């Protein structure tokens, strides 16, 4: 897409954002001019129409992308904070998987065909990325299960120690489990 270079495109970013927001909210052009005053007095209805058909559409796409990334990040953060055992790595895997899913959802069959015709290796790269994500998730699940198993073993050994005293074997076993965590 060719960058806009009209009167609105040349305005400062903060002013363009205000105009875009007002256009998005269906504010009439003359009301925008009245509200923003002197900096936009030179802009006419045709300038607004051109901007709405080009620069504003690009701005809306950017806002949607920002919103998608923000939602995906919040989802990953919420998942990490709601599950005390979840670590940053799993949050990252979740975030990447969400972004990959969104990217795949944007593709249509024609764009996939075009991509494969341009570079047939793209399909292998995509499958490889999905496989690595899945493998990372499985590794985390195995690690998480192993940690829980070791914690249970340590708790049981400590309970035994409270009943009958702590033996050298108990200490060695607990130390081994703690070193592996």
mmCIF file of C-alpha atoms in Angstrom:
data_model
loop_
_atom_site.group_PDB
_atom_site.id
_atom_site.type_symbol
_atom_site.label_atom_id
_atom_site.label_comp_id
_atom_site.label_asym_id
_atom_site.label_seq_id
_atom_site.Cartn_x
_atom_site.Cartn_y
_atom_site.Cartn_z
ATOM 1 C CA UNK A 1 0.000 0.000 0.000
ATOM 2 C CA UNK A 2 1.364 3.399 -1.026
ATOM 3 C CA UNK A 3 1.724 5.776 1.940
ATOM 4 C CA UNK A 4 -0.689 8.693 2.003
ATOM 5 C CA UNK A 5 0.728 12.152 1.321
ATOM 6 C CA UNK A 6 -2.398 14.334 1.402
ATOM 7 C CA UNK A 7 -3.215 17.196 3.727
ATOM 8 C CA UNK A 8 -4.331 14.952 6.582
ATOM 9 C CA UNK A 9 -1.322 12.643 6.171
ATOM 10 C CA UNK A 10 0.982 15.630 6.659
ATOM 11 C CA UNK A 11 -0.627 16.592 9.984
ATOM 12 C CA UNK A 12 1.097 15.699 13.277
ATOM 13 C CA UNK A 13 0.433 12.141 14.427
ATOM 14 C CA UNK A 14 -1.585 13.177 17.502
ATOM 15 C CA UNK A 15 -3.899 15.292 15.366
ATOM 16 C CA UNK A 16 -4.271 12.510 12.770
ATOM 17 C CA UNK A 17 -5.162 10.096 15.581
ATOM 18 C CA UNK A 18 -7.875 12.474 16.807
ATOM 19 C CA UNK A 19 -9.240 12.814 13.262
ATOM 20 C CA UNK A 20 -9.160 9.033 12.761
ATOM 21 C CA UNK A 21 -10.942 8.473 16.048
ATOM 22 C CA UNK A 22 -13.610 11.011 15.137
ATOM 23 C CA UNK A 23 -14.075 9.482 11.670
ATOM 24 C CA UNK A 24 -14.351 6.038 13.258
ATOM 25 C CA UNK A 25 -17.002 7.435 15.611
ATOM 26 C CA UNK A 26 -18.957 8.818 12.601
ATOM 27 C CA UNK A 27 -18.439 12.465 13.513
ATOM 28 C CA UNK A 28 -19.398 14.665 10.522
ATOM 29 C CA UNK A 29 -16.487 16.327 8.745
ATOM 30 C CA UNK A 30 -17.670 19.886 9.484
ATOM 31 C CA UNK A 31 -17.903 18.979 13.198
ATOM 32 C CA UNK A 32 -14.335 17.646 13.086
ATOM 33 C CA UNK A 33 -13.156 20.934 11.574
ATOM 34 C CA UNK A 34 -15.093 22.963 14.162
ATOM 35 C CA UNK A 35 -13.808 20.829 17.046
ATOM 36 C CA UNK A 36 -10.145 20.800 16.016
ATOM 37 C CA UNK A 37 -10.104 24.410 14.841
ATOM 38 C CA UNK A 38 -7.193 26.236 13.266
ATOM 39 C CA UNK A 39 -4.853 23.279 12.493
ATOM 40 C CA UNK A 40 -7.487 21.688 10.193
ATOM 41 C CA UNK A 41 -9.171 24.780 8.709
ATOM 42 C CA UNK A 42 -7.440 24.205 5.357
ATOM 43 C CA UNK A 43 -8.903 20.680 5.041
ATOM 44 C CA UNK A 44 -12.033 20.242 2.934
ATOM 45 C CA UNK A 45 -14.601 17.461 2.546
ATOM 46 C CA UNK A 46 -12.747 15.926 -0.400
ATOM 47 C CA UNK A 47 -9.577 15.666 1.730
ATOM 48 C CA UNK A 48 -11.570 13.842 4.414
ATOM 49 C CA UNK A 49 -13.144 11.509 1.845
ATOM 50 C CA UNK A 50 -9.738 10.654 0.342
ATOM 51 C CA UNK A 51 -8.285 10.128 3.796
ATOM 52 C CA UNK A 52 -11.203 7.919 4.867
ATOM 53 C CA UNK A 53 -10.719 5.703 1.798
ATOM 54 C CA UNK A 54 -6.958 5.305 2.245
ATOM 55 C CA UNK A 55 -5.092 6.571 5.314
ATOM 56 C CA UNK A 56 -7.985 5.966 7.707
ATOM 57 C CA UNK A 57 -8.365 2.358 6.499
ATOM 58 C CA UNK A 58 -4.669 1.777 7.186
ATOM 59 C CA UNK A 59 -5.068 3.347 10.650
ATOM 60 C CA UNK A 60 -8.037 1.032 11.384
ATOM 61 C CA UNK A 61 -5.958 -2.015 10.376
ATOM 62 C CA UNK A 62 -3.167 -0.870 12.685
ATOM 63 C CA UNK A 63 -5.633 -0.392 15.549
ATOM 64 C CA UNK A 64 -7.026 -3.900 15.001
ATOM 65 C CA UNK A 65 -3.520 -5.368 15.025
ATOM 66 C CA UNK A 66 -2.636 -3.465 18.203
ATOM 67 C CA UNK A 67 -5.854 -4.703 19.778
ATOM 68 C CA UNK A 68 -5.150 -8.327 18.755
ATOM 69 C CA UNK A 69 -1.632 -8.225 20.180
ATOM 70 C CA UNK A 70 -2.893 -6.565 23.357
ATOM 71 C CA UNK A 71 -5.607 -9.216 23.812
ATOM 72 C CA UNK A 72 -3.173 -12.069 23.160
ATOM 73 C CA UNK A 73 -0.681 -10.615 25.634
ATOM 74 C CA UNK A 74 -3.374 -10.125 28.269
ATOM 75 C CA UNK A 75 -4.590 -13.680 27.719
ATOM 76 C CA UNK A 76 -1.081 -15.059 28.196
ATOM 77 C CA UNK A 77 -0.572 -12.922 31.308
ATOM 78 C CA UNK A 78 -3.925 -13.965 32.739
ATOM 79 C CA UNK A 79 -3.101 -17.608 32.112
ATOM 80 C CA UNK A 80 0.286 -17.203 33.790
ATOM 81 C CA UNK A 81 -1.085 -15.427 36.863
ATOM 82 C CA UNK A 82 -4.125 -17.670 37.287
ATOM 83 C CA UNK A 83 -2.021 -20.815 37.262
ATOM 84 C CA UNK A 84 0.733 -20.507 39.867
ATOM 85 C CA UNK A 85 2.667 -23.399 38.358
ATOM 86 C CA UNK A 86 2.756 -21.855 34.882
ATOM 87 C CA UNK A 87 6.095 -20.351 34.034
ATOM 88 C CA UNK A 88 7.065 -17.617 31.622
ATOM 89 C CA UNK A 89 8.033 -20.199 29.003
ATOM 90 C CA UNK A 90 4.527 -21.625 28.829
ATOM 91 C CA UNK A 91 3.046 -18.117 28.643
ATOM 92 C CA UNK A 92 5.352 -17.394 25.734
ATOM 93 C CA UNK A 93 4.373 -20.617 23.983
ATOM 94 C CA UNK A 94 0.719 -19.711 24.495
ATOM 95 C CA UNK A 95 1.274 -16.218 23.088
ATOM 96 C CA UNK A 96 3.134 -17.515 20.021
ATOM 97 C CA UNK A 97 0.473 -20.166 19.418
ATOM 98 C CA UNK A 98 -2.240 -17.504 19.586
ATOM 99 C CA UNK A 99 -0.393 -15.299 17.104
ATOM 100 C CA UNK A 100 0.224 -18.250 14.785
ATOM 101 C CA UNK A 101 -3.459 -19.138 14.921
ATOM 102 C CA UNK A 102 -4.398 -15.543 14.031
ATOM 103 C CA UNK A 103 -1.924 -15.511 11.147
ATOM 104 C CA UNK A 104 -3.343 -18.781 9.803
ATOM 105 C CA UNK A 105 -6.894 -17.482 10.149
ATOM 106 C CA UNK A 106 -5.998 -14.499 7.932
ATOM 107 C CA UNK A 107 -4.765 -16.770 5.140
ATOM 108 C CA UNK A 108 -7.120 -17.940 2.469
ATOM 109 C CA UNK A 109 -6.598 -20.914 0.223
ATOM 110 C CA UNK A 110 -5.370 -18.735 -2.657
ATOM 111 C CA UNK A 111 -2.749 -16.994 -0.509
ATOM 112 C CA UNK A 112 -1.567 -20.387 0.752
ATOM 113 C CA UNK A 113 -1.274 -21.691 -2.822
ATOM 114 C CA UNK A 114 0.594 -18.561 -3.891
ATOM 115 C CA UNK A 115 2.983 -18.866 -0.959
ATOM 116 C CA UNK A 116 3.671 -22.524 -1.716
ATOM 117 C CA UNK A 117 4.237 -21.805 -5.402
ATOM 118 C CA UNK A 118 6.688 -19.021 -4.533
ATOM 119 C CA UNK A 119 8.548 -21.159 -2.004
ATOM 120 C CA UNK A 120 7.426 -24.775 -1.409
ATOM 121 C CA UNK A 121 9.620 -24.816 1.693
ATOM 122 C CA UNK A 122 7.125 -22.505 3.418
ATOM 123 C CA UNK A 123 4.800 -25.425 4.127
ATOM 124 C CA UNK A 124 7.590 -27.388 5.781
ATOM 125 C CA UNK A 125 8.537 -24.323 7.834
ATOM 126 C CA UNK A 126 4.958 -23.887 9.017
ATOM 127 C CA UNK A 127 4.554 -27.551 9.935
ATOM 128 C CA UNK A 128 7.929 -27.461 11.688
ATOM 129 C CA UNK A 129 6.923 -24.383 13.717
ATOM 130 C CA UNK A 130 3.674 -26.032 14.813
ATOM 131 C CA UNK A 131 5.502 -29.244 15.722
ATOM 132 C CA UNK A 132 8.080 -27.344 17.787
ATOM 133 C CA UNK A 133 5.327 -25.464 19.622
ATOM 134 C CA UNK A 134 3.589 -28.736 20.427
ATOM 135 C CA UNK A 135 6.856 -30.335 21.529
ATOM 136 C CA UNK A 136 7.573 -27.383 23.825
ATOM 137 C CA UNK A 137 4.135 -27.713 25.379
ATOM 138 C CA UNK A 138 4.613 -31.441 25.938
ATOM 139 C CA UNK A 139 8.054 -30.891 27.479
ATOM 140 C CA UNK A 140 6.575 -28.381 29.895
ATOM 141 C CA UNK A 141 3.753 -30.758 30.836
ATOM 142 C CA UNK A 142 6.264 -33.563 31.489
ATOM 143 C CA UNK A 143 8.453 -31.252 33.548
ATOM 144 C CA UNK A 144 5.442 -29.998 35.499
ATOM 145 C CA UNK A 145 4.285 -33.580 36.231
ATOM 146 C CA UNK A 146 7.798 -34.566 37.314
ATOM 147 C CA UNK A 147 8.054 -31.582 39.670
ATOM 148 C CA UNK A 148 4.677 -32.437 41.214
ATOM 149 C CA UNK A 149 5.757 -36.067 41.650
ATOM 150 C CA UNK A 150 8.981 -35.021 43.387
ATOM 151 C CA UNK A 151 7.118 -32.607 45.652
ATOM 152 C CA UNK A 152 4.741 -35.393 46.669
ATOM 153 C CA UNK A 153 7.680 -37.712 47.357
ATOM 154 C CA UNK A 154 9.399 -35.055 49.499
ATOM 155 C CA UNK A 155 6.176 -34.395 51.431
ATOM 156 C CA UNK A 156 5.759 -38.120 52.083
ATOM 157 C CA UNK A 157 9.354 -38.441 53.251
ATOM 158 C CA UNK A 158 8.983 -35.454 55.561
ATOM 159 C CA UNK A 159 5.807 -36.948 57.027
ATOM 160 C CA UNK A 160 7.669 -40.232 57.604
ATOM 161 C CA UNK A 161 10.468 -38.288 59.242
ATOM 162 C CA UNK A 162 8.031 -36.569 61.613
ATOM 163 C CA UNK A 163 6.683 -39.953 62.702
ATOM 164 C CA UNK A 164 9.901 -41.887 62.974
ATOM 165 C CA UNK A 165 12.765 -39.458 62.683
ATOM 166 C CA UNK A 166 14.790 -38.305 59.717
ATOM 167 C CA UNK A 167 17.177 -40.970 58.455
ATOM 168 C CA UNK A 168 20.241 -40.500 56.315
ATOM 169 C CA UNK A 169 18.414 -42.234 53.435
ATOM 170 C CA UNK A 170 15.540 -39.731 53.739
ATOM 171 C CA UNK A 171 17.962 -36.804 53.603
ATOM 172 C CA UNK A 172 19.820 -38.255 50.608
ATOM 173 C CA UNK A 173 16.577 -38.891 48.731
ATOM 174 C CA UNK A 174 15.197 -35.401 49.499
ATOM 175 C CA UNK A 175 18.475 -33.782 48.488
ATOM 176 C CA UNK A 176 18.470 -35.730 45.210
ATOM 177 C CA UNK A 177 14.882 -34.653 44.436
ATOM 178 C CA UNK A 178 15.632 -31.027 45.287
ATOM 179 C CA UNK A 179 18.734 -30.959 43.092
ATOM 180 C CA UNK A 180 16.747 -32.226 40.118
ATOM 181 C CA UNK A 181 14.077 -29.501 40.337
#
